[in-house]
Each structure stands twice: as C-alpha cells, then as structure tokens.
Amino acid sequence: MATVTTRKKGTVRLPQEQRVSDIMAAARQVISEKGYENTLMSEIAERAGVVEGTLYRYFDSKRDLMTKVADAWFEEVLESDTELPRIQGTRERLRYLIWRALMSIRRQPAMSRFMLLEVRQNPDYRHTRSFELNKRMTAEISLLCGQAIERGEFRRDVSVPILRDLIFGCIEHRTWSFLRGEGDFDIDEVADGIANVIYRGMAAVDRASKSEIENVVERLEKVAEKLEERAGGKR
Amino acid sequence: MATVTTRKKGTVRLPQEQRVSDIMAAARQVISEKGYENTLMSEIAERAGVVEGTLYRYFDSKRDLMTKVADAWFEEVLESDTELPRIQGTRERLRYLIWRALMSIRRQPAMSRFMLLEVRQNPDYRHTRSFELNKRMTAEISLLCGQAIERGEFRRDVSVPILRDLIFGCIEHRTWSFLRGEGDFDIDEVADGIANVIYRGMAAVDRASKSEIENVVERLEKVAEKLEERAGGKR
DNA sequence: GATTTTAATGAATTCGCCTCATTATCAATC
DNA sequence: GATTGATAATGAGGCGAATTCATTAAAATC
C-alpha cells in the first residue's frame, strides 16, 4: 500500500511565469509540427524540460493548454500590425485586410491550420480569446463596409454580413487549398482578385458610367446647337 | 496464463454487407449526436448490436470508420439531387448550387459540422472519397463560371479559382456562424445575396446599361434629324 | 455427418490524459 | 547559517478508450 515516491534531487524551481512561457513555447512547437490530435502531452513536457504532471500545475487540460497557445499566437499576429491605421481609402483598406490575413497564413501555415481547424473543435470555442479576436477581425471588415455604404460608396442593397462572409470565407477557402498543398498562390494577386470581384462584380453586361453618357449627350448637344445656329442664320 | 475465453452461444452471423451497413448506420447516428471526438467505439458497437472487437473486423480504426461514414453521406447528398440538370441559365444554376449547399447544411447540421470540421482533420483527407466529391462540387461551379466567361456573360479578367473560393468560402463561413448558433439565416436570402454581389459587385458608381445610352443617343439623333430637315427646307 | 472456413467474441493490452501523495527547493525568519 | 513554512516539481499510478488476438461457435462445403 505504502507508495514509495522517490524524487530526483537537483530539480530547479523557476519563477512561474518562466515555466509557463517555456511550456507554451514547447507546446507551440509540437503543435505546429504535428497538429492537435497527434500532439502528446508527454512530448510537450519533454521539450519544456519538465515532467508530464507539471503541465497540469499550470494548465487544466490538454485542451486548455492548446487554447492558450492559440490565443497567444493570434494576439501576437494582430498586435504586430502597425500598418492598418495608416492606410486610407476603402478599397485600399479592404485590400490590406485581405492581404494581412493571407500573409499570416503564408508565414505560419502550421499554426494557421491549427487555428482554422483544430481550435474550433473546442466545445466552448465561443468563450475563448481566439474567438473574440476573430470576431474583432471580421468586425473591422464589417465596419469598413458599413461606412462605405453610409458614404454611398457601396450599394445600399447589399447585406454587410454576406459581404463579410464572402471576404473571410474566400480567404479561408483559399487557405485550405494551400495548406493541403494543392498549389501555391500569390498573395497580391489573390487580394486584388477578391477586391476586384467585390467591387465590380462578375457580370459582363456592357456598362458605361454616368459621366460617359454625359459626355455623349454633350457632344450631341453641341451638334444640335450648331445645326440650330445654321438653321437660325438661314432664316 | 491460460486465458479462459468464454463465448456466448446463439450469436448470429449476418452476411457481411448487412453487418457493415448496420455498423455504419449506428456510427452515423452517434456521430451526428456527439461529433467525432465524443463518439465512442463502444457506443457504436452497442447500437449496432455487436461487440467492440467486431468493429475492427470491418474497419481498420475509428478514423477509418468515420471516413467511410462521411463518404457515404456525402455521396447520398449529391446523388439525391435530380434538380440541377433541369435548371437553365447561368445565374439560376449558380443560385441553385449555392442554395443546395445551404439546404443540406440546414437539414443536417450535425453531419455538416462533421464533414466540415472533423473529417478534414484526417491526415490523409486528400485521399478520401469525400475530398473527391468535394472537389467535384467545386468543379461544378468552376465549370459554370468558365463557360459563362467563354460566352462573354462574365468578365474575362476575373480568375475562376478566386470566384470559386468566394462562393464556397462564403457558404462555409455562413455555415460556421449557424453551427455555432450565432443566429439563423434564410437560405433564399443568402443565396440571392451571394449571387447578387457576385454578379453586380459592390461599388455604387452610378451606371447605365448600353441600351440606356442607345436610347438617349437615338432620341438626340431624332432631334438632330429634325433640325437638319428644317435647315434643309429653309435652304 | 464430418470437415473447413470464418464471423464474432471478450479478455487483455496499449496508449495517452490526468491525479495525487510525496518530496526537494527556495525564501523568509530568526 | 540554521529553521521553518510554503509550494513547485516529481513520478507512480488510475482511468478511459482504442485496438489486438487467441478462442469459439455458426455457417458453408463436401
């Protein structure tokens, strides 16, 4: 009955924060190599230089650890962006938001996969920081589009949620193909392509802007005037 | 050492195919109730009226069983569609394809979640039938758009892959919100909304169709003719 | 009816997450 | 610099769930 628990001498006691960040770093490493399902707590422990049980002093469960890793990563990605506030113009801002998302995927495909696929499995994903940050990102686009509609730059009869889903959905779908290795993509090309369709639509109905019509009308009016003058002069 | 293995008398030996379909039916049931992670092989076995070990006679692993369930379901969904061939016109066909996808999600949210999220975790998703069927679905849209471009119905400078990603991405993104319970959606409204943006774009630049211009030109031409006549008459 | 084949069994094993009583370390205190 | 209290870290073990396999009974074949 009497369990004999021996314990190695010489184990170091780091300050809590250091340990936590060591573990998270190790976890991030393993996850991005193997994905959630194939990540073993034992491997994380090993790489962090602790024993498995120690992980549970700092994290409630595997899921909890993973969630925190995801949250931290997402936060970093968004924080590191100092560009956005400087960009002017609806189309340019929209293009940049798309570009930024594609860029972070290109830079860290494994983590992106983790964020897109595995983090969302979490039964209470809706209460995670990642979810919140994700919402904030989509809100940026919604706001942008909403304002464009207000200003009359975008059509009034388009639903903002659908627009948002189109943009983010496209980014994610593009990402899947990429992560599956179904061919690379050029970030600028895709960002342009999306913005292009969103702005101008697909239909090839031959259209002219109002100014072009005005132009024609003016030209014809001049002809008319000239004729009128001639007619008047002969009178 | 000598393991005593007793075995119940009276167990029935069904034809293989029957057993397989029993197991798959049970598996589908449990999955759609609990999702992949929370599905237990033991529960599947119980519902199928066999013992756990039996599952492994017909399926290599849990993952294998799940994959086959997913494949079968996807196949059914696509097969049950007799509508598509009858629909004419690019816009109508496009709208229908979107509508169909949304519909199957609405009808079977749990299975859809499974397909969208959990099946894709499979390390070799790319070699599954589901993947192939999914590709076929996207190919339908690509074909449609490609033909529309050929016919001059769609603009030539839009990339078909981006268009495909926009459409499917949007559907999936919409689905996520729905599955997370962030609010319902009206299938027709969304299908229309997507088709609308895809066709006409967002930009609110005031545009007129060619026929409208022709109209103006014709009217002015008549005026000019009249003036010319008057001028000629006076000469 | 004997023989062969094989579907089904259930006990045992494995594997991975997680718990917990025990113990070494460190900081504060004297 | 010794004592002590608080607690970080340990490692053995529990537990749940997937998977294996030798054994056995049912069906098929002769």
XYZ file of C-alpha atoms (C1' of nucleotides) in Angstrom:
530
model
C 0.000 0.000 0.000
C 2.688 2.432 1.021
C 3.606 4.007 -2.282
C 7.280 4.711 -2.491
C 7.723 8.064 -4.160
C 11.259 8.910 -4.926
C 12.020 12.304 -6.343
C 15.099 13.352 -8.220
C 17.329 15.850 -6.468
C 18.554 18.923 -8.254
C 15.303 19.924 -9.959
C 15.150 23.645 -10.465
C 12.281 25.820 -9.383
C 11.793 28.517 -11.944
C 9.600 31.544 -11.430
C 6.067 30.631 -12.513
C 5.966 32.938 -15.499
C 9.128 31.496 -16.917
C 7.806 27.965 -16.627
C 4.526 28.894 -18.214
C 6.191 30.501 -21.171
C 8.599 27.581 -21.545
C 5.699 25.180 -21.674
C 3.748 27.320 -24.105
C 6.752 27.625 -26.370
C 7.256 23.887 -26.356
C 3.557 23.326 -26.972
C 3.504 25.717 -29.895
C 6.450 23.917 -31.394
C 4.930 20.476 -31.156
C 1.518 21.611 -32.320
C 2.846 23.268 -35.404
C 4.747 20.124 -36.235
C 2.035 17.573 -35.563
C -1.348 19.210 -35.066
C -3.558 18.891 -32.051
C -4.557 15.271 -32.257
C -1.045 13.979 -32.708
C 0.481 16.178 -30.085
C 1.307 14.294 -26.909
C 1.423 15.944 -23.540
C 4.467 13.817 -22.850
C 6.316 15.350 -25.765
C 5.474 18.873 -24.728
C 6.700 18.087 -21.233
C 9.891 16.626 -22.552
C 10.673 19.625 -24.723
C 9.848 22.019 -21.933
C 12.225 20.116 -19.712
C 9.644 19.113 -17.150
C 7.714 16.048 -16.281
C 4.195 15.438 -17.580
C 2.478 16.051 -14.288
C 3.967 19.520 -14.052
C 1.958 20.635 -17.048
C -1.167 20.190 -15.017
C 0.023 22.608 -12.376
C -0.199 25.372 -14.958
C -2.909 24.180 -17.299
C -6.157 22.414 -16.586
C -6.032 20.071 -19.520
C -4.587 19.496 -22.930
C -7.436 21.479 -24.432
C -6.773 24.330 -22.042
C -3.102 24.467 -22.929
C -3.874 24.392 -26.625
C -6.434 27.117 -26.306
C -3.967 29.355 -24.532
C -1.322 28.710 -27.152
C -3.780 29.636 -29.869
C -4.912 32.760 -28.068
C -1.372 33.970 -27.577
C -0.475 33.387 -31.199
C -3.498 35.164 -32.545
C -2.878 38.076 -30.248
C 0.697 38.388 -31.489
C -0.387 38.369 -35.102
C -2.869 41.160 -34.597
C -0.638 43.208 -32.316
C 2.254 43.127 -34.734
C 0.193 45.043 -37.270
C 1.052 48.729 -37.210
C 0.163 49.293 -40.825
C -3.627 49.372 -40.838
C -4.240 52.736 -39.152
C -2.100 54.421 -41.754
C -3.979 53.177 -44.788
C -6.510 55.443 -46.422
C -9.403 54.710 -48.705
C -11.985 51.958 -48.585
C -10.596 49.897 -51.388
C -7.028 50.108 -50.090
C -8.030 49.249 -46.543
C -10.145 46.339 -47.700
C -7.311 45.085 -49.829
C -4.926 45.382 -46.930
C -7.137 43.444 -44.544
C -7.319 40.604 -47.020
C -3.617 40.802 -47.682
C -2.778 40.708 -43.987
C -4.791 37.559 -43.392
C -3.217 35.799 -46.349
C 0.212 36.892 -45.227
C -0.052 35.439 -41.748
C -1.169 32.164 -43.245
C 1.707 32.093 -45.649
C 4.162 32.830 -42.880
C 2.893 30.254 -40.428
C 0.916 27.629 -42.269
C 1.003 25.071 -39.480
C -0.278 27.449 -36.851
C -2.897 28.702 -39.268
C -4.119 25.215 -39.813
C -4.301 24.747 -36.106
C -6.293 27.961 -35.676
C -8.639 27.288 -38.524
C -9.362 23.677 -37.882
C -8.455 22.375 -34.516
C -9.074 25.306 -32.239
C -12.627 25.461 -33.479
C -13.275 21.971 -32.253
C -13.130 23.240 -28.739
C -16.623 22.748 -27.359
C -16.572 26.217 -25.906
C -14.644 27.930 -28.626
C -17.144 30.727 -28.335
C -15.745 31.703 -24.988
C -12.099 31.802 -25.983
C -9.954 34.802 -26.648
C -9.278 33.475 -30.152
C -12.949 33.631 -30.915
C -13.093 37.165 -29.624
C -10.115 38.237 -31.696
C -11.543 36.551 -34.734
C -14.735 38.445 -34.225
C -12.793 41.659 -33.927
C -11.145 40.963 -37.257
C -14.411 40.356 -39.012
C -15.827 43.409 -37.297
C -13.099 45.504 -38.915
C -14.365 44.482 -42.323
C -17.994 44.896 -41.389
C -17.298 48.388 -40.127
C -15.393 49.284 -43.249
C -18.207 48.102 -45.484
C -20.860 49.678 -43.337
C -19.136 53.040 -43.586
C -18.697 52.657 -47.311
C -22.420 52.087 -47.610
C -23.145 55.112 -45.454
C -20.965 57.264 -47.638
C -22.703 55.977 -50.723
C -19.542 54.304 -51.891
C -21.117 50.866 -51.766
C -24.580 49.887 -52.869
C -27.246 50.103 -50.224
C -28.949 46.864 -51.111
C -26.053 44.588 -50.179
C -26.028 42.856 -46.829
C -22.940 43.534 -44.769
C -22.890 40.063 -43.146
C -22.927 38.423 -46.543
C -20.147 40.660 -47.698
C -18.133 39.802 -44.618
C -18.710 36.088 -45.148
C -17.697 36.397 -48.778
C -14.418 38.020 -47.907
C -13.413 35.876 -44.955
C -14.799 32.744 -46.452
C -12.765 33.259 -49.564
C -9.607 33.804 -47.580
C -10.174 30.649 -45.594
C -11.102 28.553 -48.575
C -8.013 29.714 -50.385
C -6.051 28.798 -47.314
C -7.366 25.255 -47.279
C -6.156 24.544 -50.762
C -2.817 25.987 -49.835
C -2.490 24.007 -46.632
C -3.444 20.855 -48.448
C -0.593 21.583 -50.800
C -2.843 21.977 -53.793
C -0.741 24.685 -55.217
C 0.724 27.922 -54.076
C -0.814 31.332 -54.538
C 0.363 34.845 -54.975
C -0.815 36.987 -52.097
C -1.124 40.194 -54.053
C -2.898 38.504 -56.894
C -5.498 36.957 -54.613
C -6.020 40.139 -52.609
C -6.507 42.063 -55.831
C -8.753 39.399 -57.267
C -11.087 39.421 -54.301
C -11.256 43.194 -54.106
C -11.883 43.282 -57.824
C -14.900 40.975 -57.762
C -16.282 42.560 -54.626
C -16.146 45.966 -56.248
C -17.144 45.374 -59.790
C -18.974 42.076 -59.776
C -18.821 39.385 -62.342
C -21.422 40.267 -64.887
C -20.078 41.308 -68.231
C -23.107 43.353 -69.195
C -21.579 46.190 -71.108
C -21.866 49.179 -68.874
C -20.916 52.796 -69.043
C -20.536 55.237 -66.221
C -22.825 58.213 -65.971
C -20.009 60.528 -66.948
C -19.553 58.632 -70.174
C -23.191 59.148 -71.029
C -22.967 62.803 -70.129
C -20.082 63.004 -72.499
C -22.075 61.611 -75.374
C -25.020 63.806 -74.572
C -22.828 66.875 -74.500
C -21.301 66.068 -77.832
C -24.677 65.593 -79.421
C -25.961 68.763 -77.823
C -23.142 70.651 -79.473
C -24.090 69.214 -82.825
C -27.671 70.206 -82.190
C -26.661 73.735 -81.249
C -24.593 74.072 -84.363
C -27.489 72.950 -86.510
C -29.823 75.287 -84.671
C -27.420 78.145 -85.350
C -27.218 77.258 -89.011
C -30.978 76.981 -89.209
C -31.333 80.329 -87.430
C -28.759 82.003 -89.685
C -30.573 80.969 -92.854
C -33.863 82.220 -91.524
C -1.554 -17.785 -18.104
C -4.225 -19.884 -19.731
C -6.753 -17.268 -20.751
C -10.259 -18.510 -20.358
C -12.285 -17.229 -23.249
C -15.934 -17.940 -22.994
C -18.140 -17.012 -25.880
C -21.861 -16.553 -25.841
C -23.894 -19.086 -27.742
C -26.565 -18.002 -30.142
C -24.714 -15.113 -31.783
C -25.960 -14.540 -35.272
C -23.708 -14.395 -38.283
C -25.102 -11.906 -40.681
C -23.961 -11.532 -44.246
C -21.007 -9.154 -44.301
C -22.765 -6.379 -46.157
C -25.595 -6.295 -43.673
C -23.203 -6.035 -40.754
C -21.234 -3.288 -42.417
C -24.301 -1.230 -43.087
C -25.604 -1.825 -39.559
C -22.367 -0.544 -38.130
C -22.251 2.439 -40.436
C -25.819 3.337 -39.586
C -25.057 3.164 -35.885
C -21.890 5.180 -36.363
C -23.695 7.862 -38.308
C -26.262 8.127 -35.559
C -23.739 8.516 -32.780
C -21.556 10.921 -34.739
C -24.381 13.224 -35.562
C -25.344 13.269 -31.909
C -21.902 13.731 -30.401
C -19.296 14.580 -33.003
C -16.163 12.644 -33.736
C -14.202 13.243 -30.579
C -17.038 12.341 -28.256
C -18.089 9.286 -30.169
C -17.078 6.056 -28.503
C -16.426 2.902 -30.416
C -18.164 1.079 -27.598
C -21.345 3.047 -28.158
C -21.302 2.379 -31.866
C -20.809 -1.295 -31.164
C -23.657 -1.338 -28.700
C -26.087 0.343 -31.056
C -25.063 -1.908 -33.894
C -25.713 -4.887 -31.650
C -22.190 -6.230 -31.754
C -19.203 -6.262 -29.509
C -16.431 -3.685 -29.815
C -13.875 -6.019 -31.291
C -16.198 -6.842 -34.166
C -15.922 -3.305 -35.467
C -12.289 -3.977 -36.200
C -13.103 -6.851 -38.472
C -14.755 -4.418 -40.856
C -12.896 -1.184 -40.220
C -9.246 -0.583 -39.573
C -9.710 2.092 -36.967
C -12.070 4.668 -35.605
C -10.779 7.139 -38.158
C -11.358 4.651 -40.948
C -14.938 4.034 -39.884
C -15.625 7.747 -39.622
C -14.148 8.407 -43.009
C -16.364 5.811 -44.591
C -19.437 7.193 -42.872
C -18.606 10.643 -44.171
C -18.007 9.385 -47.690
C -21.320 7.581 -47.795
C -23.231 10.562 -46.514
C -21.677 12.960 -48.968
C -22.375 10.576 -51.793
C -26.038 10.349 -50.823
C -26.417 14.095 -50.668
C -25.023 14.559 -54.139
C -26.858 11.612 -55.618
C -30.212 12.706 -54.297
C -30.048 15.839 -56.402
C -32.090 15.434 -59.545
C -32.814 19.106 -59.901
C -29.592 20.548 -61.216
C -29.669 19.167 -64.752
C -33.064 20.762 -65.295
C -32.060 24.290 -64.397
C -31.255 26.701 -67.172
C -29.293 29.910 -67.203
C -26.019 30.775 -65.514
C -27.464 32.878 -62.764
C -30.168 30.390 -61.928
C -27.759 27.478 -61.905
C -25.300 29.360 -59.752
C -28.029 30.317 -57.370
C -29.208 26.745 -57.204
C -25.747 25.366 -56.407
C -25.439 27.782 -53.519
C -28.947 27.033 -52.394
C -28.346 23.285 -52.462
C -25.276 23.528 -50.272
C -27.035 25.714 -47.738
C -30.010 23.404 -47.767
C -28.069 20.284 -46.911
C -26.436 22.121 -44.037
C -29.745 23.299 -42.733
C -31.194 19.823 -42.971
C -28.332 18.021 -41.296
C -26.351 20.453 -39.221
C -24.580 17.823 -37.165
C -23.401 15.852 -40.157
C -22.358 19.062 -41.855
C -20.276 20.045 -38.894
C -18.703 16.652 -39.000
C -17.912 16.981 -42.692
C -16.615 20.494 -42.480
C -14.553 20.227 -39.369
C -13.767 16.761 -38.272
C -13.393 14.870 -41.486
C -10.799 17.348 -42.646
C -8.625 16.530 -39.685
C -7.914 13.206 -41.257
C -4.216 13.257 -42.059
C -4.911 11.849 -45.473
C -8.142 13.602 -46.179
C -6.816 14.204 -49.661
C -7.159 10.560 -50.493
C -10.721 10.140 -49.309
C -13.852 9.918 -51.362
C -15.236 12.931 -49.504
C -12.384 15.002 -50.747
C -13.012 13.823 -54.261
C -16.719 14.608 -54.056
C -15.976 17.976 -52.582
C -13.699 18.675 -55.476
C -16.404 17.618 -57.874
C -18.782 20.082 -56.283
C -16.376 22.937 -56.610
C -15.641 21.847 -60.128
C -19.329 22.284 -60.977
C -19.072 25.938 -60.081
C -15.771 26.392 -61.811
C -17.203 24.894 -64.979
C -20.255 27.075 -64.794
C -18.183 30.205 -64.394
C -15.697 29.145 -67.023
C -18.494 28.670 -69.540
C -20.034 31.987 -68.607
C -16.717 33.638 -69.315
C -16.430 31.838 -72.638
C -19.861 33.021 -73.638
C -18.960 36.543 -72.691
C -21.509 36.511 -69.908
C -18.857 37.042 -67.230
C -15.902 39.368 -67.384
C -12.757 37.878 -68.818
C -10.422 39.377 -66.273
C -11.774 37.509 -63.266
C -10.000 34.407 -62.049
C -12.206 31.332 -61.846
C -10.427 29.882 -58.792
C -10.987 33.085 -56.872
C -14.593 33.097 -57.866
C -14.955 29.515 -56.722
C -13.306 30.300 -53.397
C -15.544 33.289 -52.909
C -18.679 31.265 -53.400
C -17.740 28.182 -51.407
C -15.922 30.131 -48.776
C -18.943 32.263 -48.185
C -21.192 29.257 -47.857
C -18.874 27.660 -45.350
C -18.340 30.785 -43.364
C -22.042 31.323 -43.157
C -22.359 27.754 -42.015
C -19.913 28.217 -39.165
C -21.896 31.032 -37.649
C -25.006 28.951 -37.993
C -23.499 25.859 -36.435
C -22.116 27.912 -33.575
C -25.649 29.069 -33.011
C -24.869 32.672 -33.768
C -28.138 33.212 -35.432
C -30.185 31.584 -38.094
C -30.265 32.515 -41.736
C -32.700 32.477 -44.568
C -31.486 30.177 -47.308
C -33.051 32.079 -50.159
C -31.864 35.383 -48.862
C -28.271 34.230 -48.578
C -28.292 32.512 -51.958
C -29.687 35.662 -53.534
C -27.266 37.854 -51.657
C -24.250 35.949 -52.828
C -25.409 35.770 -56.412
C -26.180 39.459 -56.265
C -22.712 40.539 -55.172
C -21.015 38.101 -57.489
C -22.931 39.485 -60.411
C -23.094 43.151 -59.791
C -20.292 43.899 -57.361
C -20.358 46.296 -54.516
C -19.348 49.574 -55.972
C -22.091 52.160 -56.135
C -20.701 54.056 -59.095
C -23.796 55.137 -60.939
C -24.014 53.047 -64.031
C -26.237 52.792 -67.051
C -26.593 49.881 -69.423
C -25.666 50.192 -73.067
C -29.297 50.116 -74.107
C -29.982 53.132 -71.955
C -27.248 55.026 -73.695
C -28.522 53.893 -77.099
C -31.870 55.199 -76.094
C -30.516 58.654 -75.316
C -28.440 58.669 -78.465
C -31.450 57.728 -80.577
C -33.569 60.464 -79.104
C -30.895 63.032 -79.754
C -30.390 61.728 -83.243
C -34.056 62.294 -83.986
C -33.771 65.840 -82.747
C -30.738 66.328 -84.952
C -32.546 64.909 -87.966
C -35.471 67.176 -87.414
C -33.207 70.176 -87.227
C -31.384 69.079 -90.309
C -34.694 68.788 -92.162
C -35.741 72.242 -91.059
C -32.351 73.615 -92.074
C -32.614 71.835 -95.439
C -36.171 73.069 -96.033
C -35.190 76.696 -95.498
C -32.237 76.486 -97.857
C -22.380 -36.051 -40.530
C -17.630 -34.648 -40.801
C -14.736 -31.003 -42.094
C -13.441 -26.483 -43.240
C -13.988 -21.715 -43.098
C -14.657 -17.542 -40.891
C -17.701 -14.169 -38.172
C -17.974 -12.889 -33.616
C -16.452 -12.772 -29.112
C -14.450 -10.862 -24.830
C -10.423 -10.713 -22.288
C -6.204 -8.447 -22.375
C -3.173 -4.868 -23.941
C -1.740 -0.418 -25.111
C -1.652 4.274 -25.117
C -2.398 8.836 -23.616
C -4.590 12.139 -20.479
C -4.805 13.274 -15.914
C -4.475 12.914 -10.427
C -2.217 12.954 -6.220
C 0.579 11.898 -2.279
C 5.220 12.774 -1.528
C 9.431 15.366 -1.560
C 13.050 18.772 -2.719
C 13.706 23.581 -3.203
C 13.544 28.287 -2.107
C 12.543 32.466 0.632
C 11.558 34.351 4.795
C 12.558 34.482 9.525
C 15.153 34.161 13.437
C 23.753 29.997 8.959
C 20.111 27.114 10.802
C 14.979 26.525 10.973
C 10.750 26.531 9.037
C 6.783 27.100 6.048
C 5.070 27.366 1.531
C 4.893 25.339 -2.799
C 6.966 23.759 -7.413
C 8.067 19.543 -9.226
C 8.041 14.796 -9.291
C 6.836 10.020 -10.684
C 3.943 6.346 -9.791
C -0.493 5.038 -10.683
C -5.518 5.464 -12.184
C -8.650 5.567 -15.720
C -10.969 5.694 -20.052
C -10.974 4.466 -24.691
C -8.921 2.415 -28.884
C -7.058 -1.732 -30.589
C -5.350 -6.739 -30.745
C -5.821 -11.586 -30.668
C -6.471 -16.301 -29.329
C -10.568 -18.789 -28.926
C -15.072 -20.382 -30.180
C -19.439 -21.136 -32.400
C -22.057 -20.699 -36.591
C -22.411 -21.428 -41.419
C -20.807 -23.384 -45.652
C -18.913 -27.168 -48.111
C -18.216 -31.686 -49.047
